[in-house]
Amino acid sequence: MKKVAILIGLCFCCVELRGDWFEEFKRNSSDEELHQFLYEMPKGGDLHHHLTGSIFSEDWYELAIASSEFGYLYFTKVAINNCRRYGDIGFDQYLIHYRNISENNWEKLSECEKSEYLPLAEMNDRQLEDWSNAIRLDKKHEGRNEFFERHWQRLGDLLTDPYIMKGISLKNLQHLADEGLLYAEPQVPVAGWVKPDGTPIGSSDAAQLLRDALDEPDFKETGMTWRFQLSILRMLPTAEEQLIEAYKFVTANKPWVAVNMVGREDDDKGYPLRFLTTFR
């Protein structure tokens, strides 16, 4: 820590340093010292910030359990009993452990598939640890595929709960404020929200729910300034139509200020020139 403090002081005073000082520092410092050095440096600029990809597992669990107060109950997949037969219609990823669904959607499953799920509140300690790790990149082999093809698929119906979305917005700002941030511009989705019985909540109503929340004392006490972005998945066949609708939404709804075109870098269907005519 002392070494880091001295180096940061040297960075911002008039002491002349050799051109290779940072390379020498990297070679001779531990991972902890390198992390602390970068943490202490003043920074600005863009933080590519998926709100729903930036939340601690503990926060997801706490909010999912607390949402029962508002009538939302969740189940998670703890077993695979081979309930699907060859040729069965289904677009969800069946072979994923710890996929989360609402009670409303659980009721629609076959008895066999119902047996694969357990209420979140009934998980034992080992299952809770596995559930938590399932939405972390905690293994060396986990990377882009795990993040893009498993993370949001596992979160599932948790992403459609307005009280969870309000909660993760608050917790994210609180955590960022604790890190010394003054401004954040997360990608905050409003599509697909539902009531406990599955009744859709329109995007405009969802936006108003969040705006009302932002006026609450807990949000203001973070001291943060925020604006929101709305994301679209740029490689989908309907991405151009989504872009048009997203711009309309952002224009009409504060504090949303931008559209972020997200997606895997290695999927070439979202190439920039595809959207040139739409932008013009």
Tab-separated table of C-alpha atoms in Angstrom:
chain	number	residue	atom	x	y	z
A	1	MET	CA	0.000	0.000	0.000
A	2	LYS	CA	2.856	2.400	0.844
A	3	LYS	CA	4.472	1.707	-2.532
A	4	VAL	CA	1.183	2.462	-4.294
A	5	ALA	CA	0.667	5.728	-2.402
A	6	ILE	CA	4.176	6.929	-3.265
A	7	LEU	CA	3.743	6.116	-6.944
A	8	ILE	CA	0.397	7.877	-7.175
A	9	GLY	CA	1.946	10.921	-5.565
A	10	LEU	CA	4.744	10.861	-8.111
A	11	CYS	CA	2.250	10.605	-10.965
A	12	PHE	CA	0.622	13.903	-10.074
A	13	CYS	CA	3.540	16.056	-8.948
A	14	CYS	CA	6.446	17.626	-10.755
A	15	VAL	CA	9.022	14.899	-9.974
A	16	GLU	CA	10.672	13.663	-13.165
A	17	LEU	CA	10.320	9.917	-13.747
A	18	ARG	CA	12.106	7.581	-16.124
A	19	GLY	CA	10.019	6.628	-19.140
A	20	ASP	CA	9.964	2.977	-18.144
A	21	TRP	CA	8.879	3.482	-14.514
A	22	PHE	CA	5.464	1.899	-15.045
A	23	GLU	CA	6.888	-1.200	-16.717
A	24	GLU	CA	9.237	-1.621	-13.771
A	25	PHE	CA	6.355	-1.114	-11.347
A	26	LYS	CA	4.297	-3.781	-13.138
A	27	ARG	CA	7.148	-6.274	-13.008
A	28	ASN	CA	7.873	-5.768	-9.320
A	29	SER	CA	4.363	-5.398	-7.896
A	30	SER	CA	1.889	-7.964	-6.671
A	31	ASP	CA	-1.585	-8.314	-8.166
A	32	GLU	CA	-2.985	-6.616	-5.058
A	33	GLU	CA	-0.641	-3.630	-5.471
A	34	LEU	CA	-1.492	-3.292	-9.167
A	35	HIS	CA	-5.202	-3.388	-8.410
A	36	GLN	CA	-4.859	-0.810	-5.640
A	37	PHE	CA	-2.797	1.470	-7.881
A	38	LEU	CA	-5.451	1.469	-10.608
A	39	TYR	CA	-8.218	1.813	-8.022
A	40	GLU	CA	-6.641	4.931	-6.496
A	41	MET	CA	-6.001	6.716	-9.794
A	42	PRO	CA	-8.563	9.393	-10.752
A	43	LYS	CA	-10.530	8.225	-13.782
A	44	GLY	CA	-13.265	9.335	-16.109
A	45	GLY	CA	-14.904	8.198	-19.284
A	46	ASP	CA	-17.306	5.484	-20.287
A	47	LEU	CA	-18.061	2.402	-18.242
A	48	HIS	CA	-19.861	-0.152	-20.426
A	49	HIS	CA	-22.488	-0.875	-17.863
A	50	HIS	CA	-25.139	-3.573	-18.221
A	51	LEU	CA	-27.213	-3.008	-15.100
A	52	THR	CA	-28.463	-6.601	-15.069
A	53	GLY	CA	-24.930	-7.877	-15.667
A	54	SER	CA	-23.435	-5.833	-12.825
A	55	ILE	CA	-25.253	-7.107	-9.742
A	56	PHE	CA	-23.837	-9.313	-6.997
A	57	SER	CA	-25.440	-12.727	-6.552
A	58	GLU	CA	-26.252	-11.894	-2.942
A	59	ASP	CA	-28.242	-8.862	-4.061
A	60	TRP	CA	-30.222	-10.851	-6.636
A	61	TYR	CA	-31.146	-13.426	-4.003
A	62	GLU	CA	-32.080	-10.866	-1.352
A	63	LEU	CA	-34.325	-8.945	-3.746
A	64	ALA	CA	-35.943	-12.065	-5.211
A	65	ILE	CA	-36.892	-13.296	-1.748
A	66	ALA	CA	-38.085	-9.845	-0.638
A	67	SER	CA	-40.322	-9.520	-3.695
A	68	SER	CA	-42.664	-12.114	-2.196
A	69	GLU	CA	-44.065	-9.185	-0.194
A	70	PHE	CA	-45.522	-7.922	-3.477
A	71	GLY	CA	-46.818	-11.313	-4.632
A	72	TYR	CA	-43.827	-12.473	-6.690
A	73	LEU	CA	-42.563	-16.000	-5.948
A	74	TYR	CA	-39.665	-17.643	-7.770
A	75	PHE	CA	-38.488	-21.167	-8.454
A	76	THR	CA	-35.039	-22.279	-9.611
A	77	LYS	CA	-34.003	-25.396	-11.514
A	78	VAL	CA	-32.025	-27.752	-9.266
A	79	ALA	CA	-32.323	-30.964	-11.318
A	80	ILE	CA	-32.653	-32.171	-14.909
A	81	ASN	CA	-35.006	-35.150	-15.091
A	82	ASN	CA	-35.059	-35.477	-18.894
A	83	CYS	CA	-38.654	-34.302	-19.071
A	84	ARG	CA	-38.368	-33.095	-22.663
A	85	ARG	CA	-38.714	-35.583	-25.498
A	86	TYR	CA	-37.121	-35.352	-28.916
A	87	GLY	CA	-39.150	-32.995	-31.079
A	88	ASP	CA	-40.846	-31.161	-28.212
A	89	ILE	CA	-41.498	-27.532	-29.033
A	90	GLY	CA	-39.544	-25.120	-26.883
A	91	PHE	CA	-37.180	-22.212	-27.362
A	92	ASP	CA	-35.835	-21.992	-23.817
A	93	GLN	CA	-32.508	-23.572	-22.900
A	94	TYR	CA	-33.728	-26.668	-21.098
A	95	LEU	CA	-30.326	-28.005	-20.022
A	96	ILE	CA	-29.410	-25.153	-17.665
A	97	HIS	CA	-29.244	-25.573	-13.912
A	98	TYR	CA	-30.410	-22.703	-11.676
A	99	ARG	CA	-32.652	-21.112	-14.261
A	100	ASN	CA	-35.163	-18.890	-12.450
A	101	ILE	CA	-38.862	-18.741	-13.267
A	102	SER	CA	-41.888	-17.117	-11.669
A	103	GLU	CA	-44.587	-19.077	-9.872
A	104	ASN	CA	-46.945	-18.113	-12.686
A	105	ASN	CA	-44.699	-19.787	-15.284
A	106	TRP	CA	-43.895	-22.723	-12.999
A	107	GLU	CA	-47.618	-23.513	-12.827
A	108	LYS	CA	-47.662	-23.918	-16.625
A	109	LEU	CA	-45.042	-26.702	-16.609
A	110	SER	CA	-45.714	-30.412	-16.778
A	111	GLU	CA	-45.588	-32.312	-13.495
A	112	CYS	CA	-42.238	-33.750	-14.565
A	113	GLU	CA	-40.714	-30.323	-15.175
A	114	LYS	CA	-42.222	-28.924	-11.984
A	115	SER	CA	-40.260	-31.572	-10.084
A	116	GLU	CA	-37.003	-30.116	-11.434
A	117	TYR	CA	-37.591	-26.802	-9.660
A	118	LEU	CA	-37.424	-25.690	-6.056
A	119	PRO	CA	-38.698	-22.447	-4.487
A	120	LEU	CA	-35.767	-20.065	-4.047
A	121	ALA	CA	-36.474	-19.774	-0.333
A	122	GLU	CA	-36.198	-23.566	0.117
A	123	MET	CA	-32.672	-24.048	-1.220
A	124	ASN	CA	-30.185	-25.587	1.189
A	125	ASP	CA	-26.759	-24.038	1.780
A	126	ARG	CA	-25.040	-26.023	-0.982
A	127	GLN	CA	-27.760	-25.201	-3.495
A	128	LEU	CA	-27.624	-21.518	-2.567
A	129	GLU	CA	-23.856	-21.498	-3.068
A	130	ASP	CA	-24.254	-23.189	-6.460
A	131	TRP	CA	-27.078	-20.814	-7.391
A	132	SER	CA	-24.891	-17.831	-6.501
A	133	ASN	CA	-21.913	-19.139	-8.463
A	134	ALA	CA	-24.132	-19.866	-11.465
A	135	ILE	CA	-24.524	-16.124	-12.068
A	136	ARG	CA	-20.844	-15.353	-11.480
A	137	LEU	CA	-17.909	-15.925	-13.812
A	138	ASP	CA	-16.131	-17.939	-11.141
A	139	LYS	CA	-14.379	-20.637	-13.197
A	140	LYS	CA	-11.245	-20.215	-15.300
A	141	HIS	CA	-12.927	-21.712	-18.359
A	142	GLU	CA	-15.894	-19.332	-18.184
A	143	GLY	CA	-15.805	-16.389	-20.552
A	144	ARG	CA	-17.811	-14.913	-23.391
A	145	ASN	CA	-20.029	-17.958	-23.939
A	146	GLU	CA	-20.938	-18.239	-20.279
A	147	PHE	CA	-21.659	-14.516	-20.032
A	148	PHE	CA	-23.737	-14.137	-23.181
A	149	GLU	CA	-25.414	-17.546	-23.361
A	150	ARG	CA	-26.009	-18.407	-19.692
A	151	HIS	CA	-26.046	-15.326	-17.431
A	152	TRP	CA	-29.288	-13.670	-18.545
A	153	GLN	CA	-30.864	-17.016	-19.393
A	154	ARG	CA	-30.400	-18.085	-15.777
A	155	LEU	CA	-31.716	-14.826	-14.360
A	156	GLY	CA	-34.839	-15.477	-16.401
A	157	ASP	CA	-38.012	-14.131	-14.838
A	158	LEU	CA	-36.126	-12.136	-12.204
A	159	LEU	CA	-35.602	-9.616	-15.008
A	160	THR	CA	-39.354	-9.068	-15.386
A	161	ASP	CA	-40.067	-8.053	-11.781
A	162	PRO	CA	-40.441	-4.265	-11.282
A	163	TYR	CA	-39.501	-4.463	-7.595
A	164	ILE	CA	-36.335	-6.408	-8.341
A	165	MET	CA	-35.425	-3.960	-11.111
A	166	LYS	CA	-35.964	-1.036	-8.759
A	167	GLY	CA	-33.900	-2.824	-6.117
A	168	ILE	CA	-30.933	-3.600	-8.343
A	169	SER	CA	-30.940	-0.003	-9.598
A	170	LEU	CA	-30.622	1.229	-6.025
A	171	LYS	CA	-28.033	-1.335	-4.951
A	172	ASN	CA	-25.933	-0.654	-8.030
A	173	LEU	CA	-25.853	3.078	-7.333
A	174	GLN	CA	-25.074	2.434	-3.664
A	175	HIS	CA	-22.166	0.141	-4.524
A	176	LEU	CA	-20.827	2.613	-7.097
A	177	ALA	CA	-21.101	5.481	-4.607
A	178	ASP	CA	-19.125	3.403	-2.098
A	179	GLU	CA	-16.405	3.125	-4.757
A	180	GLY	CA	-16.244	6.908	-5.099
A	181	LEU	CA	-18.176	7.275	-8.358
A	182	LEU	CA	-20.117	10.475	-8.942
A	183	TYR	CA	-21.936	9.645	-12.205
A	184	ALA	CA	-23.340	6.488	-13.775
A	185	GLU	CA	-25.168	5.768	-17.025
A	186	PRO	CA	-26.362	2.152	-16.814
A	187	GLN	CA	-28.386	0.297	-19.424
A	188	VAL	CA	-31.761	-0.009	-17.699
A	189	PRO	CA	-34.368	-2.158	-19.496
A	190	VAL	CA	-38.111	-1.599	-19.212
A	191	ALA	CA	-39.460	-4.169	-21.686
A	192	GLY	CA	-41.062	-7.393	-20.537
A	193	TRP	CA	-41.981	-6.384	-16.996
A	194	VAL	CA	-44.998	-8.210	-15.599
A	195	LYS	CA	-47.313	-8.314	-12.598
A	196	PRO	CA	-47.334	-11.440	-10.384
A	197	ASP	CA	-50.096	-13.017	-12.495
A	198	GLY	CA	-48.123	-12.455	-15.699
A	199	THR	CA	-50.074	-9.396	-16.864
A	200	PRO	CA	-47.692	-7.212	-18.920
A	201	ILE	CA	-46.555	-3.821	-17.647
A	202	GLY	CA	-46.134	-1.387	-20.538
A	203	SER	CA	-42.765	0.278	-21.106
A	204	SER	CA	-44.118	3.738	-20.276
A	205	ASP	CA	-45.614	2.492	-17.011
A	206	ALA	CA	-42.354	0.701	-16.184
A	207	ALA	CA	-40.410	3.897	-16.820
A	208	GLN	CA	-42.721	5.835	-14.508
A	209	LEU	CA	-42.248	3.250	-11.750
A	210	LEU	CA	-38.497	3.813	-11.949
A	211	ARG	CA	-38.827	7.595	-12.098
A	212	ASP	CA	-40.951	7.510	-8.953
A	213	ALA	CA	-38.315	5.348	-7.258
A	214	LEU	CA	-35.525	7.759	-8.167
A	215	ASP	CA	-37.243	10.440	-6.079
A	216	GLU	CA	-37.110	8.274	-2.957
A	217	PRO	CA	-34.640	9.195	-0.178
A	218	ASP	CA	-32.541	6.017	-0.579
A	219	PHE	CA	-31.654	6.942	-4.155
A	220	LYS	CA	-30.933	10.583	-3.336
A	221	GLU	CA	-28.742	9.627	-0.381
A	222	THR	CA	-26.279	7.905	-2.738
A	223	GLY	CA	-25.148	11.360	-3.890
A	224	MET	CA	-24.888	9.955	-7.405
A	225	THR	CA	-25.910	11.657	-10.623
A	226	TRP	CA	-27.381	9.268	-13.176
A	227	ARG	CA	-28.754	8.979	-16.671
A	228	PHE	CA	-30.014	5.770	-18.271
A	229	GLN	CA	-29.444	4.056	-21.583
A	230	LEU	CA	-31.805	1.655	-23.351
A	231	SER	CA	-30.223	-1.336	-25.041
A	232	ILE	CA	-31.211	-3.287	-28.142
A	233	LEU	CA	-29.693	-6.552	-29.359
A	234	ARG	CA	-28.096	-5.553	-32.627
A	235	MET	CA	-27.866	-8.998	-34.260
A	236	LEU	CA	-31.573	-9.842	-34.101
A	237	PRO	CA	-33.564	-9.909	-37.363
A	238	THR	CA	-35.797	-7.138	-35.977
A	239	ALA	CA	-32.953	-4.937	-34.710
A	240	GLU	CA	-33.752	-2.069	-37.089
A	241	GLU	CA	-37.339	-1.915	-35.842
A	242	GLN	CA	-36.109	-2.122	-32.248
A	243	LEU	CA	-33.739	0.771	-32.897
A	244	ILE	CA	-36.591	2.974	-34.130
A	245	GLU	CA	-38.791	2.134	-31.149
A	246	ALA	CA	-35.906	2.591	-28.705
A	247	TYR	CA	-35.188	6.085	-30.035
A	248	LYS	CA	-38.856	6.987	-29.684
A	249	PHE	CA	-38.837	5.748	-26.089
A	250	VAL	CA	-35.627	7.567	-25.142
A	251	THR	CA	-36.906	10.798	-26.685
A	252	ALA	CA	-40.085	10.630	-24.624
A	253	ASN	CA	-38.741	9.323	-21.323
A	254	LYS	CA	-36.254	10.901	-18.951
A	255	PRO	CA	-33.752	10.023	-17.514
A	256	TRP	CA	-33.070	7.770	-20.533
A	257	VAL	CA	-30.696	9.616	-22.838
A	258	ALA	CA	-29.178	7.085	-25.255
A	259	VAL	CA	-29.593	3.808	-27.125
A	260	ASN	CA	-26.868	1.199	-26.673
A	261	MET	CA	-26.606	-1.499	-29.355
A	262	VAL	CA	-25.364	-4.520	-27.447
A	263	GLY	CA	-24.335	-8.033	-28.430
A	264	ARG	CA	-21.482	-10.441	-28.904
A	265	GLU	CA	-18.473	-8.993	-30.700
A	266	ASP	CA	-17.996	-12.269	-32.582
A	267	ASP	CA	-21.520	-12.271	-34.077
A	268	ASP	CA	-21.241	-10.550	-37.448
A	269	LYS	CA	-24.988	-10.070	-37.931
A	270	GLY	CA	-24.848	-6.840	-35.928
A	271	TYR	CA	-22.363	-5.020	-38.173
A	272	PRO	CA	-22.591	-1.177	-38.095
A	273	LEU	CA	-23.369	-0.561	-41.781
A	274	ARG	CA	-26.530	-2.600	-41.417
A	275	PHE	CA	-28.069	0.313	-39.503
A	276	LEU	CA	-26.884	3.203	-41.674
A	277	THR	CA	-30.181	3.643	-43.525
A	278	THR	CA	-32.175	3.433	-40.294
A	279	PHE	CA	-30.034	6.103	-38.631
A	280	ARG	CA	-30.321	8.400	-41.623
